[in-house]
Tab-separated table of N, CA and C in Angstrom:
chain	number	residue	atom	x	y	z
A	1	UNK	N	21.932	8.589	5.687
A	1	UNK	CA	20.576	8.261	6.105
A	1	UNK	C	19.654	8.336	4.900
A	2	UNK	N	19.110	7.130	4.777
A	2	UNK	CA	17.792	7.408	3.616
A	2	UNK	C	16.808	8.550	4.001
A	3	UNK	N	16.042	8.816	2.397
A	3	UNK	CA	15.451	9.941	2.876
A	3	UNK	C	14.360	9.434	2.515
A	4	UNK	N	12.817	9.061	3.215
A	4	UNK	CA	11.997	8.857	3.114
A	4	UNK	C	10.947	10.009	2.684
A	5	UNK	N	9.592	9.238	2.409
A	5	UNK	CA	8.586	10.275	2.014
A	5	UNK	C	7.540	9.614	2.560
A	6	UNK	N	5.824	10.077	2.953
A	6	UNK	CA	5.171	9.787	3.435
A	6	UNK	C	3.676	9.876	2.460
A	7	UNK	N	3.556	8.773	2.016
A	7	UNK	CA	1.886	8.666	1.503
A	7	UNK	C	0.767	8.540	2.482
A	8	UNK	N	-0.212	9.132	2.607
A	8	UNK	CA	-1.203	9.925	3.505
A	8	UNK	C	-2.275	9.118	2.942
A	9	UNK	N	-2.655	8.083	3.688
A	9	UNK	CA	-3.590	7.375	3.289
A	9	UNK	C	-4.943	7.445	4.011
A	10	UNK	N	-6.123	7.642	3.555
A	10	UNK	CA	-7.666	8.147	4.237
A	10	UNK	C	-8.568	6.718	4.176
A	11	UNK	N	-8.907	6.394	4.857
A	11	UNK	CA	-10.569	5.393	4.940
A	11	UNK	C	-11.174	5.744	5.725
A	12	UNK	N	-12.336	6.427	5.388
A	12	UNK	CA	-13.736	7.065	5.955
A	12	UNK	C	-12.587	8.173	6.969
A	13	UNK	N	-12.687	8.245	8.215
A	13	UNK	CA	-12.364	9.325	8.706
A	13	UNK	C	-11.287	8.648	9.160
A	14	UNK	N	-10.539	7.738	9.022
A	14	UNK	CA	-9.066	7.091	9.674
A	14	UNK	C	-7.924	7.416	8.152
A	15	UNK	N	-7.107	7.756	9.046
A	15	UNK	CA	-6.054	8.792	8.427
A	15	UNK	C	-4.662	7.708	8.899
A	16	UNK	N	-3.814	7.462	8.169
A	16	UNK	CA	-2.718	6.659	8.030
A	16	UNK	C	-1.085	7.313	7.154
A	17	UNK	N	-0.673	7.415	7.628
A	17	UNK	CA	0.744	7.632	6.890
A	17	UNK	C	1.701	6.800	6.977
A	18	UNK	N	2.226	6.293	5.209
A	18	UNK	CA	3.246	4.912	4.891
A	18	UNK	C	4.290	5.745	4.941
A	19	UNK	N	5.307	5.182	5.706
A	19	UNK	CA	6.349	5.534	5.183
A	19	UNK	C	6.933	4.531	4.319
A	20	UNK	N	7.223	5.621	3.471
A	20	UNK	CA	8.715	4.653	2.249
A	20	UNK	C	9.301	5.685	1.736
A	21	UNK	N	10.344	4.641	1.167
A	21	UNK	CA	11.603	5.254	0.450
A	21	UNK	C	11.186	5.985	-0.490
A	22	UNK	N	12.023	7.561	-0.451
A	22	UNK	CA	11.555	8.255	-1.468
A	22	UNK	C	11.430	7.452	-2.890
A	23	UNK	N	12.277	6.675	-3.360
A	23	UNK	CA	12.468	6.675	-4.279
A	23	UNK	C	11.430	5.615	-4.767
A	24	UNK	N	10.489	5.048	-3.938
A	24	UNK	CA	9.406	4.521	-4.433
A	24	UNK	C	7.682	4.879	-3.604
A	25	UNK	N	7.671	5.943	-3.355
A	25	UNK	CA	6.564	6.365	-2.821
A	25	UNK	C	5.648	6.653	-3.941
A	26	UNK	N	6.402	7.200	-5.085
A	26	UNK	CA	5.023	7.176	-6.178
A	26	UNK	C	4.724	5.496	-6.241
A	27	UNK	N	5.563	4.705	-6.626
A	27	UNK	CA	4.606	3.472	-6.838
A	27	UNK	C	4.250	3.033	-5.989
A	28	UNK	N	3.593	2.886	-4.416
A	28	UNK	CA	2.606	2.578	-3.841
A	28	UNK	C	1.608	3.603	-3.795
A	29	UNK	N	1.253	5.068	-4.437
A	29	UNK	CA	0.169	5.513	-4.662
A	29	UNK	C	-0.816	4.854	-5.924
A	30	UNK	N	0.634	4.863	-6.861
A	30	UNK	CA	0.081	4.283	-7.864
A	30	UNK	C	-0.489	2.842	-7.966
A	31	UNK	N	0.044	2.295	-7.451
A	31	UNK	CA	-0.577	0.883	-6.844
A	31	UNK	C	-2.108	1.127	-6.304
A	32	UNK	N	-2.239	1.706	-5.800
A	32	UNK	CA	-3.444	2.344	-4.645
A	32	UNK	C	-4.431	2.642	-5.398
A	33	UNK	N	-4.014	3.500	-6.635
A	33	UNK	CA	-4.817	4.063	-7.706
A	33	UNK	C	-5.458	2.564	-8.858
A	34	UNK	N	-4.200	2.062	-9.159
A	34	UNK	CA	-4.796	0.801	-9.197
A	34	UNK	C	-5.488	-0.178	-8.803
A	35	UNK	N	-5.094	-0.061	-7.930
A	35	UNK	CA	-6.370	-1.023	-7.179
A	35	UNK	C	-7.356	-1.023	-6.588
A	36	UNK	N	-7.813	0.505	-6.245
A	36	UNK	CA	-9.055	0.991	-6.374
A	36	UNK	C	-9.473	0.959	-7.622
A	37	UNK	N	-9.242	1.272	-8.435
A	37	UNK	CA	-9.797	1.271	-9.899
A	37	UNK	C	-10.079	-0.474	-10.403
A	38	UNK	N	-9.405	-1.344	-9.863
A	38	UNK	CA	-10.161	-2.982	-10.084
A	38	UNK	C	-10.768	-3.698	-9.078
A	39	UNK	N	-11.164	-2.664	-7.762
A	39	UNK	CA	-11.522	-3.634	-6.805
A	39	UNK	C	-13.097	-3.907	-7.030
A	40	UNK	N	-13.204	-3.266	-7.785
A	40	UNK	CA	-14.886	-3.338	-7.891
A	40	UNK	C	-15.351	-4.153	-8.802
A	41	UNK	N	-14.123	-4.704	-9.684
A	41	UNK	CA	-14.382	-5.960	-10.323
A	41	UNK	C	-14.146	-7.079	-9.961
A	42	UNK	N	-14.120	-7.221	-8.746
A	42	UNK	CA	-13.424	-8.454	-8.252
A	42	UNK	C	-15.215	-9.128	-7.683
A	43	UNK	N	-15.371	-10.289	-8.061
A	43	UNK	CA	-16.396	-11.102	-7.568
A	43	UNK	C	-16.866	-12.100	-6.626
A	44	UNK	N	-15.608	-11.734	-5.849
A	44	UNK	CA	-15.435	-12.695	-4.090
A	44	UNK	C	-16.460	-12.240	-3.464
A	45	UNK	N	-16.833	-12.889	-1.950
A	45	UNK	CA	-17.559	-12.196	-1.168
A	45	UNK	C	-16.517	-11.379	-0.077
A	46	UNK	N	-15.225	-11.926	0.542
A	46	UNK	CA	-14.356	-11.185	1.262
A	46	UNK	C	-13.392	-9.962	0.271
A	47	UNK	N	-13.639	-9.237	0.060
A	47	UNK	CA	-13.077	-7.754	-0.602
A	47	UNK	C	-12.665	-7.054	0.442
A	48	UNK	N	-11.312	-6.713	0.297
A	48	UNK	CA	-10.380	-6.073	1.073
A	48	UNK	C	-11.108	-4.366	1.122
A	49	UNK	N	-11.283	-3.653	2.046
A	49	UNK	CA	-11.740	-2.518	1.534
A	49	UNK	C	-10.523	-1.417	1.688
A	50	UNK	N	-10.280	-0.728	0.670
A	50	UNK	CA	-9.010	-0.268	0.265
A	50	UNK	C	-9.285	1.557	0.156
A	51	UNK	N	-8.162	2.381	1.494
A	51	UNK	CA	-8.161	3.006	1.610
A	51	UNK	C	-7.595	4.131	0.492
A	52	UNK	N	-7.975	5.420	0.258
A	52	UNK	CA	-7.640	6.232	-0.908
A	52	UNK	C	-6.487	6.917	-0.616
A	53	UNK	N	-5.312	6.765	-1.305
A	53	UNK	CA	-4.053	7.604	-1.465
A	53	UNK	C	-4.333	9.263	-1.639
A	54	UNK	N	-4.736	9.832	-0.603
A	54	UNK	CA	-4.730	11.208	-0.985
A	54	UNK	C	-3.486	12.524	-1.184
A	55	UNK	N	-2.321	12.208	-0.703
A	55	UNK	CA	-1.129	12.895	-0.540
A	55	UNK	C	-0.241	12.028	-0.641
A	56	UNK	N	0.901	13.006	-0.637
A	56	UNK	CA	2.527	12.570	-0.473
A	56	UNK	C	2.891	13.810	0.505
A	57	UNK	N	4.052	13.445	1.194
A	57	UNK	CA	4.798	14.416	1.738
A	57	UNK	C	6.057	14.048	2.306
A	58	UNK	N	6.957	14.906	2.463
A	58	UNK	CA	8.424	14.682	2.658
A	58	UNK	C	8.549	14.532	4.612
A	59	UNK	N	7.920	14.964	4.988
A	59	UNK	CA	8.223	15.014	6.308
A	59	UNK	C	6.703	15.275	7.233
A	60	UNK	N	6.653	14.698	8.142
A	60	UNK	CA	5.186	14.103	8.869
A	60	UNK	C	5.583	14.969	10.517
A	61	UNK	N	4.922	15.823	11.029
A	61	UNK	CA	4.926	15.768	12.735
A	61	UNK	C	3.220	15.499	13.063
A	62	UNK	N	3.045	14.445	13.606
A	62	UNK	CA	1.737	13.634	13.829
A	62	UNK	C	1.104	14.301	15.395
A	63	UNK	N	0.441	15.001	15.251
A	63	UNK	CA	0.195	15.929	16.429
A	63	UNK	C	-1.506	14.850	17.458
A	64	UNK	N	-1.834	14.215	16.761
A	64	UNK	CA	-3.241	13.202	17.326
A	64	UNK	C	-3.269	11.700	17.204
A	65	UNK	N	-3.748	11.295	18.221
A	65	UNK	CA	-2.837	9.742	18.583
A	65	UNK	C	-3.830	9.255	17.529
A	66	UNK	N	-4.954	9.431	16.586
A	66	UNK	CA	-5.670	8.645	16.277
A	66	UNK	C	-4.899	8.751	14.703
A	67	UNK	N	-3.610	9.299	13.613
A	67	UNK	CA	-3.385	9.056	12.796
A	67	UNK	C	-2.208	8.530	13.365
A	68	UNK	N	-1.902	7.710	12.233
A	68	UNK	CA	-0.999	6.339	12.752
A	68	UNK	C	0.462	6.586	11.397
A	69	UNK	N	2.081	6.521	11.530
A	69	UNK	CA	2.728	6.218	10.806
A	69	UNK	C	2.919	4.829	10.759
A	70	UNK	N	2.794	3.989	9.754
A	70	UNK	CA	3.592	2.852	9.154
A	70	UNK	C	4.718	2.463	8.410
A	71	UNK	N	5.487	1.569	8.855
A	71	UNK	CA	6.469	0.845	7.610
A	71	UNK	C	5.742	0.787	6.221
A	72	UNK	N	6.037	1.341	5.142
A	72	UNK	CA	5.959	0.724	4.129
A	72	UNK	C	5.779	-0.376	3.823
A	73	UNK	N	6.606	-1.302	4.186
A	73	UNK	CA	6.989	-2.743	4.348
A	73	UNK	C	5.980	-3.821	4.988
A	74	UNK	N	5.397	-2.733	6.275
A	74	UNK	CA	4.459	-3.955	6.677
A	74	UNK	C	3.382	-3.549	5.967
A	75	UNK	N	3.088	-2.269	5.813
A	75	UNK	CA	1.742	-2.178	5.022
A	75	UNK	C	1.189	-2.690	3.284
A	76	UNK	N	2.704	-3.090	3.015
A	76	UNK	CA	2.532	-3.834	1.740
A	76	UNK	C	2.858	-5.370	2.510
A	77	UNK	N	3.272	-5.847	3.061
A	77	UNK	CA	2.955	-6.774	3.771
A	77	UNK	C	1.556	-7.272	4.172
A	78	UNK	N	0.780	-6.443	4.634
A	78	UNK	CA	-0.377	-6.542	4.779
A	78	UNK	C	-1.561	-6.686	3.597
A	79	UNK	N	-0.964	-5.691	2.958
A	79	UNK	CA	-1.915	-5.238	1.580
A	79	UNK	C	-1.546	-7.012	0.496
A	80	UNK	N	-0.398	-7.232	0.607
A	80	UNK	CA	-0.084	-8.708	0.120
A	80	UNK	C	-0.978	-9.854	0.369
A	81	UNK	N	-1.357	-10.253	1.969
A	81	UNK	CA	-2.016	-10.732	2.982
A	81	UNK	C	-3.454	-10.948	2.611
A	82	UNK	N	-3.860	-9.504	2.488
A	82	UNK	CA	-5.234	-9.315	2.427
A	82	UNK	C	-5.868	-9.963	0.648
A	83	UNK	N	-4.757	-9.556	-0.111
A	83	UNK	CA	-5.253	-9.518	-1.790
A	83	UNK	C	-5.046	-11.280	-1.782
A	84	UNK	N	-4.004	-12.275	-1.250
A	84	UNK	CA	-3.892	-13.128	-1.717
A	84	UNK	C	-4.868	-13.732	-0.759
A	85	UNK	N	-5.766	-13.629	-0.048
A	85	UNK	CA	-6.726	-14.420	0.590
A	85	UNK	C	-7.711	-14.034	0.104
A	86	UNK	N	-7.743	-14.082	-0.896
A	86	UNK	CA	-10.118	-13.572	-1.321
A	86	UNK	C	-9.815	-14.631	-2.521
A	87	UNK	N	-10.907	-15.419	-2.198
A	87	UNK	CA	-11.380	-16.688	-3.209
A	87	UNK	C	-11.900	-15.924	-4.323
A	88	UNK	N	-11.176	-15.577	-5.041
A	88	UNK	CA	-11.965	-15.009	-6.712
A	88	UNK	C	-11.944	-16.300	-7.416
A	89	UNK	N	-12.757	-16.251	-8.421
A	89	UNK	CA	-12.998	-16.862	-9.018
A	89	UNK	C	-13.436	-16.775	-10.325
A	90	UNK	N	-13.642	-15.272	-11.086
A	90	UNK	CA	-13.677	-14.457	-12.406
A	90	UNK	C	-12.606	-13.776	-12.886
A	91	UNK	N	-12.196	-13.061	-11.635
A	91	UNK	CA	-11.278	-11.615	-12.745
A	91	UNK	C	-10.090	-12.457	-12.339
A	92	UNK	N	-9.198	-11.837	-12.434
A	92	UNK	CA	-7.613	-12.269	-13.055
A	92	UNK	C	-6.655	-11.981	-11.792
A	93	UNK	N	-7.270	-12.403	-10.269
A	93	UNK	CA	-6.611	-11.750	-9.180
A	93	UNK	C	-5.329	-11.516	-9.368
A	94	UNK	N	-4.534	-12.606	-9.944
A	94	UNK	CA	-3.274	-12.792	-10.497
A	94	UNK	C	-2.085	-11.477	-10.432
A	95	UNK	N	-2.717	-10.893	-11.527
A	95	UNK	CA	-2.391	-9.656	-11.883
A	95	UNK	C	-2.254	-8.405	-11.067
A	96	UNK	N	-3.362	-8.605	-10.201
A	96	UNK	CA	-2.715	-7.542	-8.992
A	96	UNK	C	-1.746	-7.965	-8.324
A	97	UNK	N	-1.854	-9.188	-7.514
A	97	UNK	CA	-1.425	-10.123	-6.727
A	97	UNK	C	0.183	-9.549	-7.363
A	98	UNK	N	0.365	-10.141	-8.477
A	98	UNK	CA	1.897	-9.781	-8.786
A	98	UNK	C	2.343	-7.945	-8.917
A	99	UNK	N	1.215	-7.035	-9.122
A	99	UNK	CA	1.570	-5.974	-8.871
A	99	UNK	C	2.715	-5.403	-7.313
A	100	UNK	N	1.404	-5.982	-6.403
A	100	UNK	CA	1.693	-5.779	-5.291
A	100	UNK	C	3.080	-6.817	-4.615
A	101	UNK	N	3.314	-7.815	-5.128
A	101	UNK	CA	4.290	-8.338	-4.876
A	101	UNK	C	5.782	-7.998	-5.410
A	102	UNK	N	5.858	-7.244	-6.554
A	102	UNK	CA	6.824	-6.165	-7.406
A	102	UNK	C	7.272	-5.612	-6.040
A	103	UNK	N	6.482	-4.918	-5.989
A	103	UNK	CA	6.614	-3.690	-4.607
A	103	UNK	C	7.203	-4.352	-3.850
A	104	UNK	N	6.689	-4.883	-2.915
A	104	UNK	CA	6.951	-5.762	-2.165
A	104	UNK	C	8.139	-6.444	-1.787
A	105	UNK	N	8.763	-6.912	-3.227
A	105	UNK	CA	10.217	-7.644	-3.311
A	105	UNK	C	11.086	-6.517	-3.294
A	106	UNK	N	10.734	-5.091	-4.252
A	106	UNK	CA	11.480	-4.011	-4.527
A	106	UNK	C	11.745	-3.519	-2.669
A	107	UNK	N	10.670	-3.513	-1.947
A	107	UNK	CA	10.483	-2.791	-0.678
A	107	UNK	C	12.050	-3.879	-0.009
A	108	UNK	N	11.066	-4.798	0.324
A	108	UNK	CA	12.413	-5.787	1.196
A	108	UNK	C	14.101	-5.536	0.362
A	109	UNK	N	14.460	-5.597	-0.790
A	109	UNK	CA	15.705	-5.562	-1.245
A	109	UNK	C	16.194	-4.157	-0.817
A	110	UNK	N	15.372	-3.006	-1.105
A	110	UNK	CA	15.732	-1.467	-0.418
A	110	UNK	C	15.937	-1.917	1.380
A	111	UNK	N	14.840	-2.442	1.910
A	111	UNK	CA	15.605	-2.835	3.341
A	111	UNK	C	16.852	-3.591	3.635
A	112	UNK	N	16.592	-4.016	3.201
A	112	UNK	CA	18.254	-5.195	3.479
A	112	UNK	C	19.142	-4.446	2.472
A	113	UNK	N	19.962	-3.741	1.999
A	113	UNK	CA	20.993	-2.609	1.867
A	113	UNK	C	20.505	-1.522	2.529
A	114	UNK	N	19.829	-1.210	2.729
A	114	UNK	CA	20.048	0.332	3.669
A	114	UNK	C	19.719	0.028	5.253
A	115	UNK	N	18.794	-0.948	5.490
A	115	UNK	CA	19.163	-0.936	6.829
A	115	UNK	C	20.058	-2.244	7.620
């Protein structure tokens, strides 16, 4: 059985936990960290608003229906979704765009051998 880990993700008072594979849970914080750190250069009017990576943890018991676990998978699925639909037109969307798609390809190839 894979052994997953859980990044603890916060926006305003909504609380979220990704699951992913241990072996890549630092790089969707780090992703996170990234892309908070360029979203504020981005010069679209639709800007994804991007929740803050506050934790990691090995194991989750979710005791209140209002924090939510996720796939990894769909939530970079999503996070994919959201970045490649904003009409920029200055900064270099590009560059995230392929950040998050790294992940992304890395995420799906870890699914299809382990599950």
């Amino acid at each position: 059985m894979a052994t997953m880990r859980y990044v603890l993700l916060q926006q305003e008072t909504k609380l979220t936990f990704v699951e992913m594979p241990a072996s890549h849970a630092y790089q969707l914080s780090a992703l996170n960290l990234r892309l908070r750190k360029e979203i504020d250069k981005l010069t679209a009017d639709e800007v994804p608003v991007l929740p803050l990576a506050v934790a990691e943890c090995d194991a989750v018991d979710v005791h209140a229906d209002s924090v939510h676990i996720v796939s990894g998978l769909d939530y970079i699925n999503q996070l994919e979704a959201d970045f490649a639909s904003i009409k920029e037109k200055s900064y270099p969307l590009i560059s995230l765009l392929t950040e998050i798609r790294a992940l992304q390809a890395q995420l799906e190839q870890w699914y299809e051998e382990e599950m």
